[in-house]
PDB file of C-alpha atoms in Angstrom:
ATOM      1  CA  MET P  21       0.000   0.000   0.000  1.00 97.00           C
ATOM      2  CA  ARG P  22       1.127   3.551  -0.579  1.00 98.00           C
ATOM      3  CA  ARG P  23       0.416   6.951   0.986  1.00 98.00           C
ATOM      4  CA  SER P  24       1.158   9.995  -1.124  1.00 97.00           C
ATOM      5  CA  LEU P  25       2.871  12.731   0.847  1.00 97.00           C
ATOM      6  CA  SER P  26       1.537  15.423  -1.480  1.00 96.00           C
ATOM      7  CA  GLU P  27      -1.608  15.294   0.671  1.00 89.00           C
ATOM      8  CA  PRO P  28      -1.506  17.026   4.090  1.00 91.00           C
ATOM      9  CA  VAL P  29      -0.203  14.987   7.013  1.00 92.00           C
ATOM     10  CA  SER P  30      -1.813  15.366  10.439  1.00 89.00           C
ATOM     11  CA  VAL P  31       0.622  16.232  13.213  1.00 88.00           C
ATOM     12  CA  PRO P  32       0.015  13.706  15.996  1.00 91.00           C
ATOM     13  CA  LEU P  33      -0.526  14.913  19.531  1.00 92.00           C
ATOM     14  CA  TRP P  34       0.426  12.643  22.421  1.00 95.00           C
ATOM     15  CA  GLN P  35      -1.672  13.312  25.494  1.00 93.00           C
ATOM     16  CA  PRO P  36      -0.402  12.028  28.862  1.00 95.00           C
ATOM     17  CA  PRO P  37       0.119   9.308  29.777  1.00 96.00           C
ATOM     18  CA  LEU P  38       1.260   8.677  26.168  1.00 97.00           C
ATOM     19  CA  ARG P  39       4.672  10.044  25.219  1.00 96.00           C
ATOM     20  CA  ARG P  40       7.250   9.527  22.516  1.00 95.00           C
ATOM     21  CA  MET P  41      10.414   7.803  23.724  1.00 94.00           C
ATOM     22  CA  PRO P  42      13.791   8.565  22.151  1.00 91.00           C
ATOM     23  CA  PHE P  43      15.225   5.521  20.396  1.00 91.00           C
ATOM     24  CA  ASP P  44      18.185   4.314  22.469  1.00 89.00           C
ATOM     25  CA  ARG P  45      19.361   0.987  23.851  1.00 82.00           C
ATOM     26  CA  ASN P  46      16.674   0.961  26.597  1.00 83.00           C
ATOM     27  CA  SER P  47      13.772   1.806  24.327  1.00 91.00           C
ATOM     28  CA  ALA P  48      15.202  -0.537  21.672  1.00 94.00           C
ATOM     29  CA  LEU P  49      14.828  -3.506  23.993  1.00 94.00           C
ATOM     30  CA  ALA P  50      11.211  -2.569  24.749  1.00 93.00           C
ATOM     31  CA  ALA P  51      10.497  -1.923  21.052  1.00 94.00           C
ATOM     32  CA  HIS P  52      11.997  -5.260  20.044  1.00 94.00           C
ATOM     33  CA  ARG P  53       9.969  -7.120  22.653  1.00 93.00           C
ATOM     34  CA  LEU P  54       6.783  -5.458  21.401  1.00 93.00           C
ATOM     35  CA  LEU P  55       7.652  -6.202  17.749  1.00 91.00           C
ATOM     36  CA  ALA P  56       8.336  -9.856  18.587  1.00 92.00           C
ATOM     37  CA  GLU P  57       4.984 -10.167  20.376  1.00 89.00           C
ATOM     38  CA  GLY P  58       3.127  -8.405  17.577  1.00 85.00           C
ATOM     39  CA  THR P  59       4.616 -10.405  14.736  1.00 79.00           C
ATOM     40  CA  ALA P  60       3.946 -13.652  16.605  1.00 75.00           C
ATOM     41  CA  VAL P  61       0.243 -12.770  16.487  1.00 74.00           C
ATOM     42  CA  GLY P  62       0.010 -10.838  13.209  1.00 68.00           C
ATOM     43  CA  GLY P  63       2.541 -12.667  11.069  1.00 69.00           C
ATOM     44  CA  GLY P  64       6.089 -12.003  10.024  1.00 73.00           C
ATOM     45  CA  ARG P  65       9.299 -12.336  11.977  1.00 81.00           C
ATOM     46  CA  VAL P  66      11.714 -10.213  13.919  1.00 87.00           C
ATOM     47  CA  SER P  67      15.267 -11.453  14.366  1.00 90.00           C
ATOM     48  CA  ASP P  68      16.867 -11.790  17.802  1.00 93.00           C
ATOM     49  CA  PHE P  69      17.540  -8.545  19.671  1.00 94.00           C
ATOM     50  CA  GLU P  70      21.281  -8.212  18.995  1.00 93.00           C
ATOM     51  CA  THR P  71      20.890  -8.901  15.257  1.00 92.00           C
ATOM     52  CA  TRP P  72      17.970  -6.500  15.026  1.00 91.00           C
ATOM     53  CA  LEU P  73      19.800  -3.755  16.924  1.00 91.00           C
ATOM     54  CA  CYS P  74      23.015  -4.277  14.931  1.00 90.00           C
ATOM     55  CA  ALA P  75      21.035  -3.567  11.749  1.00 87.00           C
ATOM     56  CA  PHE P  76      20.584   0.048  12.852  1.00 81.00           C
ATOM     57  CA  GLU P  77      24.355   0.421  12.899  1.00 81.00           C
ATOM     58  CA  SER P  78      25.280  -1.541   9.772  1.00 90.00           C
ATOM     59  CA  ASP P  79      22.359  -1.672   7.306  1.00 90.00           C
ATOM     60  CA  PRO P  80      21.944   1.521   5.224  1.00 93.00           C
ATOM     61  CA  GLU P  81      18.159   0.983   5.178  1.00 93.00           C
ATOM     62  CA  PHE P  82      17.907   1.514   8.926  1.00 90.00           C
ATOM     63  CA  ASP P  83      17.982   4.810  10.786  1.00 92.00           C
ATOM     64  CA  PRO P  84      17.276   5.048  14.530  1.00 92.00           C
ATOM     65  CA  GLN P  85      15.454   8.325  13.809  1.00 94.00           C
ATOM     66  CA  LEU P  86      12.890   6.274  11.880  1.00 96.00           C
ATOM     67  CA  CYS P  87      12.058   3.918  14.722  1.00 95.00           C
ATOM     68  CA  PHE P  88       9.213   5.541  16.631  1.00 97.00           C
ATOM     69  CA  VAL P  89       8.418   4.237  20.109  1.00 97.00           C
ATOM     70  CA  ILE P  90       5.398   5.368  22.113  1.00 97.00           C
ATOM     71  CA  ALA P  91       5.091   4.621  25.833  1.00 96.00           C
ATOM     72  CA  ASP P  92       2.496   4.905  28.537  1.00 97.00           C
ATOM     73  CA  THR P  93       2.882   4.497  32.311  1.00 96.00           C
ATOM     74  CA  GLN P  94       3.524   0.748  31.870  1.00 94.00           C
ATOM     75  CA  GLY P  95       6.223   1.097  29.194  1.00 93.00           C
ATOM     76  CA  ALA P  96       6.342   0.751  25.422  1.00 94.00           C
ATOM     77  CA  ILE P  97       2.863   0.509  23.989  1.00 96.00           C
ATOM     78  CA  ALA P  98       3.493   1.026  20.263  1.00 97.00           C
ATOM     79  CA  VAL P  99       6.343   0.953  17.773  1.00 96.00           C
ATOM     80  CA  CYS P 100       6.696   1.856  14.120  1.00 96.00           C
ATOM     81  CA  GLN P 101       9.949   0.773  12.487  1.00 94.00           C
ATOM     82  CA  CYS P 102      10.702   2.301   9.090  1.00 96.00           C
ATOM     83  CA  TRP P 103      13.397   2.032   6.448  1.00 95.00           C
ATOM     84  CA  ASN P 104      15.195   4.939   4.774  1.00 96.00           C
ATOM     85  CA  SER P 105      13.529   4.034   1.490  1.00 97.00           C
ATOM     86  CA  ALA P 106      10.232   5.464   2.786  1.00 98.00           C
ATOM     87  CA  PHE P 107       8.964   2.043   3.783  1.00 98.00           C
ATOM     88  CA  ILE P 108       7.145   1.083   6.984  1.00 97.00           C
ATOM     89  CA  ARG P 109       8.600  -2.262   8.010  1.00 92.00           C
ATOM     90  CA  HIS P 110       6.684  -2.925  11.238  1.00 92.00           C
ATOM     91  CA  LEU P 111       3.816  -1.326  13.122  1.00 95.00           C
ATOM     92  CA  VAL P 112       2.677  -2.864  16.392  1.00 94.00           C
ATOM     93  CA  VAL P 113       0.365  -1.589  19.119  1.00 95.00           C
ATOM     94  CA  HIS P 114       0.124  -3.523  22.380  1.00 94.00           C
ATOM     95  CA  PRO P 115      -3.407  -4.848  23.089  1.00 93.00           C
ATOM     96  CA  ARG P 116      -3.796  -2.375  26.001  1.00 93.00           C
ATOM     97  CA  GLY P 117      -3.421   0.478  23.494  1.00 95.00           C
ATOM     98  CA  GLN P 118      -5.502  -0.828  20.630  1.00 94.00           C
ATOM     99  CA  ARG P 119      -8.608   0.984  19.406  1.00 94.00           C
ATOM    100  CA  GLN P 120      -7.435   4.298  20.875  1.00 95.00           C
ATOM    101  CA  GLY P 121      -6.105   5.918  17.704  1.00 96.00           C
ATOM    102  CA  ILE P 122      -2.463   5.248  18.612  1.00 97.00           C
ATOM    103  CA  ALA P 123      -1.657   3.399  15.372  1.00 97.00           C
ATOM    104  CA  GLU P 124      -3.186   6.178  13.288  1.00 97.00           C
ATOM    105  CA  ARG P 125      -1.150   8.842  15.118  1.00 97.00           C
ATOM    106  CA  LEU P 126       1.985   6.726  14.846  1.00 97.00           C
ATOM    107  CA  LEU P 127       1.503   6.369  11.091  1.00 98.00           C
ATOM    108  CA  ASN P 128       1.063  10.130  10.791  1.00 97.00           C
ATOM    109  CA  LEU P 129       4.289  10.587  12.754  1.00 97.00           C
ATOM    110  CA  ALA P 130       6.086   8.383  10.205  1.00 98.00           C
ATOM    111  CA  PHE P 131       4.428  10.180   7.270  1.00 98.00           C
ATOM    112  CA  GLY P 132       5.550  13.533   8.689  1.00 97.00           C
ATOM    113  CA  ALA P 133       9.127  12.313   9.120  1.00 97.00           C
ATOM    114  CA  PHE P 134       9.280  11.146   5.517  1.00 98.00           C
ATOM    115  CA  ALA P 135       7.629  14.312   4.230  1.00 97.00           C
ATOM    116  CA  ALA P 136      10.277  16.336   6.083  1.00 96.00           C
ATOM    117  CA  ARG P 137      12.928  14.268   4.269  1.00 97.00           C
ATOM    118  CA  GLY P 138      11.392  15.212   0.934  1.00 97.00           C
ATOM    119  CA  GLU P 139       9.903  11.819   0.100  1.00 97.00           C
ATOM    120  CA  GLY P 140       6.956  11.702  -2.296  1.00 98.00           C
ATOM    121  CA  HIS P 141       5.224   8.697  -0.773  1.00 98.00           C
ATOM    122  CA  VAL P 142       5.454   5.985   1.892  1.00 98.00           C
ATOM    123  CA  ASP P 143       4.926   2.287   1.233  1.00 98.00           C
ATOM    124  CA  LEU P 144       4.212  -0.802   3.313  1.00 96.00           C
ATOM    125  CA  ASN P 145       3.177  -4.389   2.808  1.00 93.00           C
ATOM    126  CA  VAL P 146       0.114  -5.864   4.432  1.00 91.00           C
ATOM    127  CA  MET P 147      -1.263  -9.373   4.289  1.00 86.00           C
ATOM    128  CA  GLU P 148      -4.523  -9.561   2.425  1.00 87.00           C
ATOM    129  CA  SER P 149      -6.083 -11.482   5.300  1.00 87.00           C
ATOM    130  CA  ASN P 150      -5.258  -8.729   7.823  1.00 88.00           C
ATOM    131  CA  ILE P 151      -8.527  -6.840   7.472  1.00 92.00           C
ATOM    132  CA  ARG P 152      -8.061  -4.656  10.601  1.00 92.00           C
ATOM    133  CA  ALA P 153      -4.692  -3.409   9.393  1.00 93.00           C
ATOM    134  CA  ARG P 154      -5.954  -2.796   5.867  1.00 95.00           C
ATOM    135  CA  ARG P 155      -8.839  -0.712   7.192  1.00 96.00           C
ATOM    136  CA  LEU P 156      -6.436   1.297   9.359  1.00 97.00           C
ATOM    137  CA  TYR P 157      -4.143   1.991   6.397  1.00 97.00           C
ATOM    138  CA  GLU P 158      -7.101   3.017   4.243  1.00 97.00           C
ATOM    139  CA  ARG P 159      -8.260   5.459   6.968  1.00 96.00           C
ATOM    140  CA  VAL P 160      -4.888   7.230   6.904  1.00 96.00           C
ATOM    141  CA  GLY P 161      -4.997   7.635   3.130  1.00 96.00           C
ATOM    142  CA  MET P 162      -3.038   4.613   1.937  1.00 97.00           C
ATOM    143  CA  ARG P 163      -4.033   3.048  -1.366  1.00 97.00           C
ATOM    144  CA  TYR P 164      -3.341  -0.319  -2.954  1.00 95.00           C
ATOM    145  CA  VAL P 165      -0.619  -0.207  -5.594  1.00 93.00           C
ATOM    146  CA  GLN P 166       0.495  -3.803  -6.045  1.00 77.00           C
ATOM    147  CA  ARG P 167      -0.367  -7.337  -5.032  1.00 71.00           C
ATOM    148  CA  GLY P 168       2.353  -9.875  -4.673  1.00 63.00           C
ATOM    149  CA  GLU P 169       4.097 -12.477  -2.595  1.00 62.00           C
ATOM    150  CA  LEU P 170       6.083 -11.363   0.432  1.00 55.00           C
ATOM    151  CA  ASP P 171       9.633 -12.576   0.914  1.00 55.00           C
ATOM    152  CA  PRO P 172       9.524 -14.555   4.196  1.00 52.00           C
ATOM    153  CA  ALA P 173      13.343 -14.726   4.271  1.00 50.00           C
ATOM    154  CA  ARG P 174      13.607 -11.008   5.106  1.00 49.00           C
ATOM    155  CA  ALA P 175      13.659 -11.181   8.935  1.00 42.00           C
ATOM    156  CA  LEU P 176      14.466  -7.642  10.035  1.00 45.00           C
TER     157      LEU P 176
END
């Protein structure tokens, strides 16, 4: 799916107790744990923590500034991991934060970051069977551009 960045992007507001966490080693561990839980339920894979974290230092597609972590009073509640190529790799919201608009605001945060970098659009892949996710992406202005098989070997 694709979201054109020529359309306006809403600036997300995080009301307490929600707050954006800087991406560092502490928030990385919480983000990884949340991604592992989310992909176990929603499909896909996340490599072990050290491999995943190392990718931010060695893979040109990864940028810590494009890993958005949202926390509440209990810790990380949502994470959106993006690639430099204007691609959303993972988006996970903990069950305690679902149906509160967190995913929509997190997507808008990613869209704004890519718009600020001068990108024309943002892409992501979604499984056809994941109706909830598809509806979310449609609500934030994403449109279908291509159907195809996903590469299950890509673990990060």
